[in-house]
Short mmCIF file of C-alpha atoms in Angstrom, two decimals:
data_model
loop_
_atom_site.label_atom_id
_atom_site.label_comp_id
_atom_site.label_asym_id
_atom_site.label_seq_id
_atom_site.Cartn_x
_atom_site.Cartn_y
_atom_site.Cartn_z
CA UNK A 1157 179.47 185.05 159.97
CA UNK A 1158 181.25 186.65 162.86
CA UNK A 1159 184.93 185.97 163.10
CA UNK A 1160 186.21 188.31 165.82
CA UNK A 1161 189.75 188.19 164.50
CA UNK A 1162 192.08 190.83 165.94
CA UNK A 1163 195.13 192.17 164.14
CA UNK A 1164 197.97 194.41 165.21
CA UNK A 1165 198.26 196.90 162.35
CA UNK A 1166 201.78 198.30 162.20
CA UNK A 1167 202.21 201.65 160.41
CA UNK A 1168 205.77 202.17 159.15
CA UNK A 1169 205.84 205.84 158.12
CA UNK A 1170 207.87 206.61 155.02
CA UNK A 1171 207.20 210.35 155.34
CA UNK A 1172 206.76 212.81 158.23
CA UNK A 1173 203.25 213.23 159.60
CA UNK A 1174 201.21 216.25 160.71
CA UNK A 1175 198.20 215.56 162.92
CA UNK A 1176 196.47 218.79 163.81
CA UNK A 1177 195.92 219.83 167.39
CA UNK A 1178 193.42 222.58 166.59
CA UNK A 1179 192.03 224.21 163.47
CA UNK A 1180 194.43 226.61 161.73
CA UNK A 1181 197.28 225.94 164.20
CA UNK A 1182 199.94 224.77 161.78
CA UNK A 1183 202.95 225.05 164.09
CA UNK A 1184 201.67 222.37 166.48
CA UNK A 1185 201.39 218.67 165.66
CA UNK A 1186 200.29 215.73 167.71
CA UNK A 1187 202.15 212.48 167.30
CA UNK A 1188 199.18 210.12 167.52
CA UNK A 1189 195.81 209.94 165.76
CA UNK A 1190 192.64 209.32 167.75
CA UNK A 1191 190.36 206.46 166.69
CA UNK A 1192 187.80 208.80 165.08
CA UNK A 1193 190.49 210.33 162.84
CA UNK A 1194 191.76 206.87 161.90
CA UNK A 1195 188.24 205.55 161.23
CA UNK A 1196 187.43 208.62 159.11
CA UNK A 1197 190.51 207.95 156.98
CA UNK A 1198 189.60 204.26 156.54
CA UNK A 1199 185.98 205.03 155.60
CA UNK A 1200 187.07 207.63 153.04
CA UNK A 1201 189.56 205.18 151.53
CA UNK A 1202 186.82 202.52 151.51
CA UNK A 1203 184.59 204.96 149.59
CA UNK A 1204 187.33 205.62 147.02
CA UNK A 1205 187.71 201.88 146.42
CA UNK A 1206 184.11 200.65 146.50
CA UNK A 1207 181.89 203.69 145.91
CA UNK A 1208 179.09 205.47 147.75
CA UNK A 1209 176.52 202.65 147.82
CA UNK A 1210 178.92 200.11 149.34
CA UNK A 1211 180.11 202.70 151.87
CA UNK A 1212 176.53 203.59 152.85
CA UNK A 1213 175.84 199.89 153.52
CA UNK A 1214 178.96 199.70 155.68
CA UNK A 1215 177.97 202.81 157.66
CA UNK A 1216 174.45 201.46 158.17
CA UNK A 1217 175.90 198.49 160.06
CA UNK A 1218 177.73 200.85 162.44
CA UNK A 1219 174.57 202.90 163.01
CA UNK A 1220 172.56 199.75 163.77
CA UNK A 1221 175.05 198.85 166.50
CA UNK A 1222 176.53 195.88 164.61
CA UNK A 1223 179.95 197.29 163.74
CA UNK A 1224 181.52 195.10 161.03
CA UNK A 1225 184.98 196.09 162.29
CA UNK A 1226 186.50 198.15 165.11
CA UNK A 1227 189.74 200.08 165.54
CA UNK A 1228 191.66 201.45 168.49
CA UNK A 1229 193.44 204.78 168.43
CA UNK A 1230 197.01 204.76 167.15
CA UNK A 1231 199.76 204.02 169.69
CA UNK A 1232 203.56 204.20 169.52
CA UNK A 1233 206.09 201.47 168.91
CA UNK A 1234 209.77 202.09 169.59
CA UNK A 1235 212.56 199.67 168.64
CA UNK A 1236 209.74 197.27 167.64
CA UNK A 1237 208.35 197.30 171.21
CA UNK A 1238 204.63 198.05 171.32
CA UNK A 1239 203.30 200.63 173.79
CA UNK A 1240 199.84 201.68 174.91
CA UNK A 1241 198.49 204.48 177.15
CA UNK A 1242 198.90 204.32 180.90
CA UNK A 1243 195.53 203.54 182.50
CA UNK A 1244 194.22 206.74 184.09
CA UNK A 1245 194.29 206.34 187.86
CA UNK A 1246 197.31 204.00 187.86
CA UNK A 1247 199.00 204.45 191.25
CA UNK A 1248 202.56 205.16 190.12
CA UNK A 1249 203.61 206.21 193.62
CA UNK A 1250 202.71 202.78 194.99
CA UNK A 1251 204.70 201.06 192.24
CA UNK A 1252 207.65 203.27 193.19
CA UNK A 1253 207.28 202.52 196.91
CA UNK A 1254 207.31 198.78 196.18
CA UNK A 1255 210.51 199.11 194.15
CA UNK A 1256 208.86 198.20 190.85
CA UNK A 1257 209.52 201.61 189.29
CA UNK A 1258 212.96 203.14 189.81
CA UNK A 1259 212.42 206.91 189.67
CA UNK A 1260 214.60 209.47 191.41
CA UNK A 1261 212.12 212.34 191.19
CA UNK A 1262 208.36 212.57 191.48
CA UNK A 1263 208.12 214.50 188.22
CA UNK A 1264 209.51 211.47 186.36
CA UNK A 1265 206.39 209.52 187.36
CA UNK A 1266 204.10 212.30 186.15
CA UNK A 1267 205.72 212.26 182.71
CA UNK A 1268 204.95 208.58 182.08
CA UNK A 1269 202.26 208.33 179.40
CA UNK A 1270 202.96 204.94 177.80
CA UNK A 1271 203.76 201.44 179.03
CA UNK A 1272 204.60 198.33 177.05
CA UNK A 1273 201.60 196.25 176.02
CA UNK A 1274 203.30 193.14 177.39
CA UNK A 1275 204.04 194.70 180.79
CA UNK A 1276 200.50 195.99 181.27
CA UNK A 1277 198.82 192.70 180.43
CA UNK A 1278 201.27 190.72 182.59
CA UNK A 1279 200.76 193.07 185.56
CA UNK A 1280 204.26 194.65 185.63
CA UNK A 1281 206.32 191.57 186.56
CA UNK A 1282 209.77 193.19 186.27
CA UNK A 1283 211.66 196.34 187.36
CA UNK A 1284 211.15 199.50 185.35
CA UNK A 1285 212.55 202.98 184.77
CA UNK A 1286 210.95 206.04 183.17
CA UNK A 1287 212.46 207.31 179.93
CA UNK A 1288 210.65 210.51 179.04
CA UNK A 1289 207.01 209.58 178.53
CA UNK A 1290 207.77 205.83 178.31
CA UNK A 1291 208.17 203.22 181.04
CA UNK A 1292 210.66 200.55 179.98
CA UNK A 1293 212.34 197.60 181.76
CA UNK A 1294 215.33 198.41 183.96
CA UNK A 1295 217.50 195.86 182.17
CA UNK A 1296 217.34 198.00 179.01
CA UNK A 1297 219.80 200.29 180.84
CA UNK A 1298 222.06 197.41 181.88
CA UNK A 1299 222.60 196.16 178.34
CA UNK A 1300 225.91 197.41 177.00
CA UNK A 1301 224.58 197.06 173.46
CA UNK A 1302 221.41 199.01 174.14
CA UNK A 1303 219.92 201.07 171.32
CA UNK A 1304 218.97 204.69 171.65
CA UNK A 1305 215.37 204.97 172.79
CA UNK A 1306 213.48 207.59 170.81
CA UNK A 1307 210.17 207.70 168.96
CA UNK A 1308 211.32 210.60 166.79
CA UNK A 1309 211.31 214.37 166.75
CA UNK A 1310 209.21 217.35 165.77
CA UNK A 1311 210.52 219.61 163.02
CA UNK A 1312 209.25 222.75 161.34
CA UNK A 1313 209.11 223.76 157.69
CA UNK A 1314 208.94 227.41 156.68
CA UNK A 1315 206.06 228.23 154.37
CA UNK A 1316 205.15 231.44 152.57
CA UNK A 1317 201.66 232.86 152.25
CA UNK A 1318 201.19 235.27 149.30
CA UNK A 1319 198.22 237.63 149.27
CA UNK A 1320 196.39 237.39 145.93
CA UNK A 1321 195.49 241.08 145.83
CA UNK A 1322 198.61 242.78 147.17
CA UNK A 1323 201.23 240.05 146.45
CA UNK A 1324 202.62 240.68 149.93
CA UNK A 1325 204.24 237.65 151.54
CA UNK A 1326 204.14 236.28 155.06
CA UNK A 1327 206.21 233.44 156.47
CA UNK A 1328 204.58 230.86 158.71
CA UNK A 1329 205.83 227.54 160.09
CA UNK A 1330 204.34 224.11 159.57
CA UNK A 1331 205.23 221.38 162.09
CA UNK A 1332 205.58 217.69 161.35
CA UNK A 1333 206.85 214.66 163.21
CA UNK A 1334 209.60 212.39 161.89
CA UNK A 1335 209.74 208.85 163.26
CA UNK A 1336 212.99 207.06 163.96
CA UNK A 1337 213.83 203.86 162.11
CA UNK A 1338 212.10 200.89 163.81
CA UNK A 1339 209.62 203.32 165.41
CA UNK A 1340 206.15 204.38 164.36
CA UNK A 1341 202.49 203.84 165.19
CA UNK A 1342 200.24 200.83 165.47
CA UNK A 1343 196.60 200.05 166.28
CA UNK A 1344 194.25 197.14 166.89
CA UNK A 1345 191.87 196.11 164.10
CA UNK A 1346 189.05 193.80 165.15
CA UNK A 1347 187.10 192.08 162.36
CA UNK A 1348 183.52 191.24 163.41
CA UNK A 1349 182.29 190.31 159.93
CA UNK A 1350 184.73 188.33 157.80
CA UNK A 1351 182.92 189.39 154.61
CA UNK A 1352 184.46 192.86 154.89
CA UNK A 1353 187.92 191.80 156.10
CA UNK A 1354 189.77 191.95 152.78
CA UNK A 1355 187.98 195.17 151.78
CA UNK A 1356 188.90 196.89 155.06
CA UNK A 1357 192.52 195.77 154.74
CA UNK A 1358 192.60 197.14 151.20
CA UNK A 1359 191.19 200.45 152.45
CA UNK A 1360 193.89 200.67 155.12
CA UNK A 1361 196.60 199.99 152.52
CA UNK A 1362 195.12 202.75 150.35
CA UNK A 1363 195.08 205.06 153.39
CA UNK A 1364 198.81 204.39 153.70
CA UNK A 1365 199.28 205.57 150.10
CA UNK A 1366 196.95 208.56 150.53
CA UNK A 1367 198.48 209.52 153.88
CA UNK A 1368 197.18 210.12 157.39
CA UNK A 1369 196.78 213.61 158.87
CA UNK A 1370 197.30 217.00 157.29
CA UNK A 1371 199.27 218.27 154.30
CA UNK A 1372 198.98 214.98 152.43
CA UNK A 1373 199.16 216.79 149.09
CA UNK A 1374 202.74 217.70 150.06
CA UNK A 1375 203.58 214.06 150.69
CA UNK A 1376 203.09 213.89 154.46
CA UNK A 1377 201.55 210.99 156.36
CA UNK A 1378 202.34 208.10 153.98
CA UNK A 1379 203.04 204.72 155.52
CA UNK A 1380 203.53 201.04 154.75
CA UNK A 1381 201.23 198.71 156.61
CA UNK A 1382 201.70 195.25 158.08
CA UNK A 1383 198.89 193.12 159.55
CA UNK A 1384 200.20 190.97 162.39
CA UNK A 1385 198.22 188.41 164.39
CA UNK A 1386 200.52 188.38 167.44
CA UNK A 1387 197.98 190.08 169.73
CA UNK A 1388 197.50 189.01 173.37
CA UNK A 1389 194.68 186.63 174.23
CA UNK A 1390 192.58 189.26 175.96
CA UNK A 1391 189.38 189.39 173.96
CA UNK A 1392 187.38 186.94 176.12
CA UNK A 1393 188.95 187.68 179.51
CA UNK A 1394 186.62 188.97 182.21
CA UNK A 1395 187.98 191.68 184.50
CA UNK A 1396 186.95 194.10 187.22
CA UNK A 1397 188.19 197.03 185.16
CA UNK A 1398 188.46 197.82 181.47
CA UNK A 1399 190.63 200.47 179.81
CA UNK A 1400 189.73 202.34 176.67
CA UNK A 1401 192.13 202.37 173.73
CA UNK A 1402 189.82 204.60 171.71
CA UNK A 1403 187.86 207.76 172.23
CA UNK A 1404 184.35 207.02 173.51
CA UNK A 1405 181.03 208.83 173.40
CA UNK A 1406 178.74 206.90 175.82
CA UNK A 1407 175.38 205.85 174.43
CA UNK A 1408 173.37 206.20 177.67
CA UNK A 1409 173.52 207.13 181.34
CA UNK A 1410 174.43 203.61 182.48
CA UNK A 1411 177.62 203.75 180.42
CA UNK A 1412 178.51 207.11 181.95
CA UNK A 1413 178.00 205.71 185.46
CA UNK A 1414 180.54 202.94 184.82
CA UNK A 1415 183.40 205.45 184.43
CA UNK A 1416 186.01 205.16 187.19
CA UNK A 1417 188.92 207.34 185.96
CA UNK A 1418 188.56 209.56 182.93
CA UNK A 1419 189.73 212.42 180.75
CA UNK A 1420 187.32 214.45 178.61
CA UNK A 1421 188.39 215.59 175.15
CA UNK A 1422 186.68 217.87 172.65
CA UNK A 1423 186.59 216.61 169.08
CA UNK A 1424 186.02 219.11 166.30
CA UNK A 1425 187.52 219.93 162.92
CA UNK A 1426 186.67 220.08 159.26
CA UNK A 1427 184.78 217.66 157.06
CA UNK A 1428 187.07 215.60 154.84
CA UNK A 1429 185.29 214.15 151.83
CA UNK A 1430 184.83 214.85 148.13
CA UNK A 1431 181.71 216.90 149.00
CA UNK A 1432 182.82 218.74 152.09
CA UNK A 1433 186.34 220.09 152.15
CA UNK A 1434 186.79 223.15 154.38
CA UNK A 1435 183.43 222.93 156.20
CA UNK A 1436 183.45 222.63 159.99
CA UNK A 1437 181.58 219.74 161.58
CA UNK A 1438 179.76 219.92 164.90
CA UNK A 1439 181.78 219.63 168.10
CA UNK A 1440 181.38 216.64 170.40
CA UNK A 1441 182.84 215.70 173.81
CA UNK A 1442 184.32 212.24 174.37
CA UNK A 1443 186.25 210.22 176.92
CA UNK A 1444 189.93 209.92 175.99
CA UNK A 1445 192.22 206.90 175.71
CA UNK A 1446 193.21 205.38 179.05
CA UNK A 1447 189.78 205.97 180.60
CA UNK A 1448 188.94 203.16 183.05
CA UNK A 1449 185.46 201.61 183.27
CA UNK A 1450 183.98 199.14 185.76
CA UNK A 1451 181.94 197.42 183.01
CA UNK A 1452 182.16 196.76 179.31
CA UNK A 1453 180.46 199.53 177.33
CA UNK A 1454 179.81 200.05 173.61
CA UNK A 1455 179.83 203.79 172.97
CA UNK A 1456 178.11 205.16 169.88
CA UNK A 1457 178.50 206.83 166.50
CA UNK A 1458 177.53 210.51 166.76
CA UNK A 1459 175.98 212.49 163.90
CA UNK A 1460 178.03 215.71 163.65
CA UNK A 1461 176.62 216.93 160.33
CA UNK A 1462 176.59 220.74 160.29
CA UNK A 1463 173.47 222.69 159.42
CA UNK A 1464 173.01 223.56 155.73
CA UNK A 1465 175.26 220.67 154.68
CA UNK A 1466 173.16 218.15 152.75
CA UNK A 1467 175.61 216.23 150.55
CA UNK A 1468 175.89 213.38 153.07
CA UNK A 1469 175.82 212.73 156.79
CA UNK A 1470 178.99 213.29 158.84
CA UNK A 1471 179.80 211.02 161.79
CA UNK A 1472 182.22 210.94 164.70
CA UNK A 1473 183.08 207.37 165.69
CA UNK A 1474 182.87 207.22 169.48
CA UNK A 1475 182.73 203.42 169.71
CA UNK A 1476 184.53 201.78 172.61
CA UNK A 1477 187.61 199.62 172.07
CA UNK A 1478 188.24 198.20 175.53
CA UNK A 1479 190.88 195.87 176.92
CA UNK A 1480 190.62 194.20 180.34
CA UNK A 1481 193.07 195.25 183.02
CA UNK A 1482 194.68 192.25 184.73
CA UNK A 1483 193.96 191.53 188.35
CA UNK A 1484 196.52 193.21 190.61
CA UNK A 1485 197.02 196.37 188.58
CA UNK A 1486 197.15 199.08 191.27
CA UNK A 1487 194.69 201.95 190.77
CA UNK A 1488 194.08 204.79 193.21
CA UNK A 1489 191.52 203.77 195.83
CA UNK A 1490 190.84 200.37 194.22
#
């Protein structure tokens, strides 16, 4: 029985996190995990809890196009305010000209990467000011008791590599991101089949114990999880434009033709499973978060199993998690 229940999953990190930008680049960390990385972590945790046969049945549903659950990419929350990516093609200059965004310099507009979920879905009904990569209400600056506004900071740890043959040592640096108190990441979880709801939630809790990202054996990436049902009522709203909150690999040419504004990302990396540590998977191109479409699309799961790897199939989840943009949101040329 379909339930279509949507949760806001809040990840309160109790340890720093390292999310790799590129293979073997340890001194660079991203702050956010794409939906394919998050889904990979959930599926692996699901396998640890329920075994290979149950996991194969779950994957079969995704491959048939009847996803039992869906996830967005992770997004930031700061001071318990929830943010999401700026829609690509959003006409910031027009918002500035109309006095909605108070920015002194053009470069401030270009830095904006995230807006509050509430502001986007309500069509920006207030006055705003850029703070780094975030757009927040102007009145946050007028409050004498305002809190500092920071997601966190990147730090580096010195590591030592010792050659097994010569015993020579080399220092290298490993980056990680530390979140501020009351800041962290969150994502949408949509349950399409209520039979798997409790199992998926258990897998996400286990993922929090196991950790998200790299260097988990050193304690990085652990988080506490909270499932909230305070999501906006957007799931049945029709719109002229839809924004992606996940990475997407289109399933056919019609889906590609519906793209209005986009960014293309390359997804690669190593296999993470009990059978495939340290083996590179195939590379795939996807549309990034914030991509705007003129129609609802589904995306697809891509087989990225490398040649000569036969232990199991390896997939990249390029399924679309779309939200409708409200009428009146100003896009370039629209």
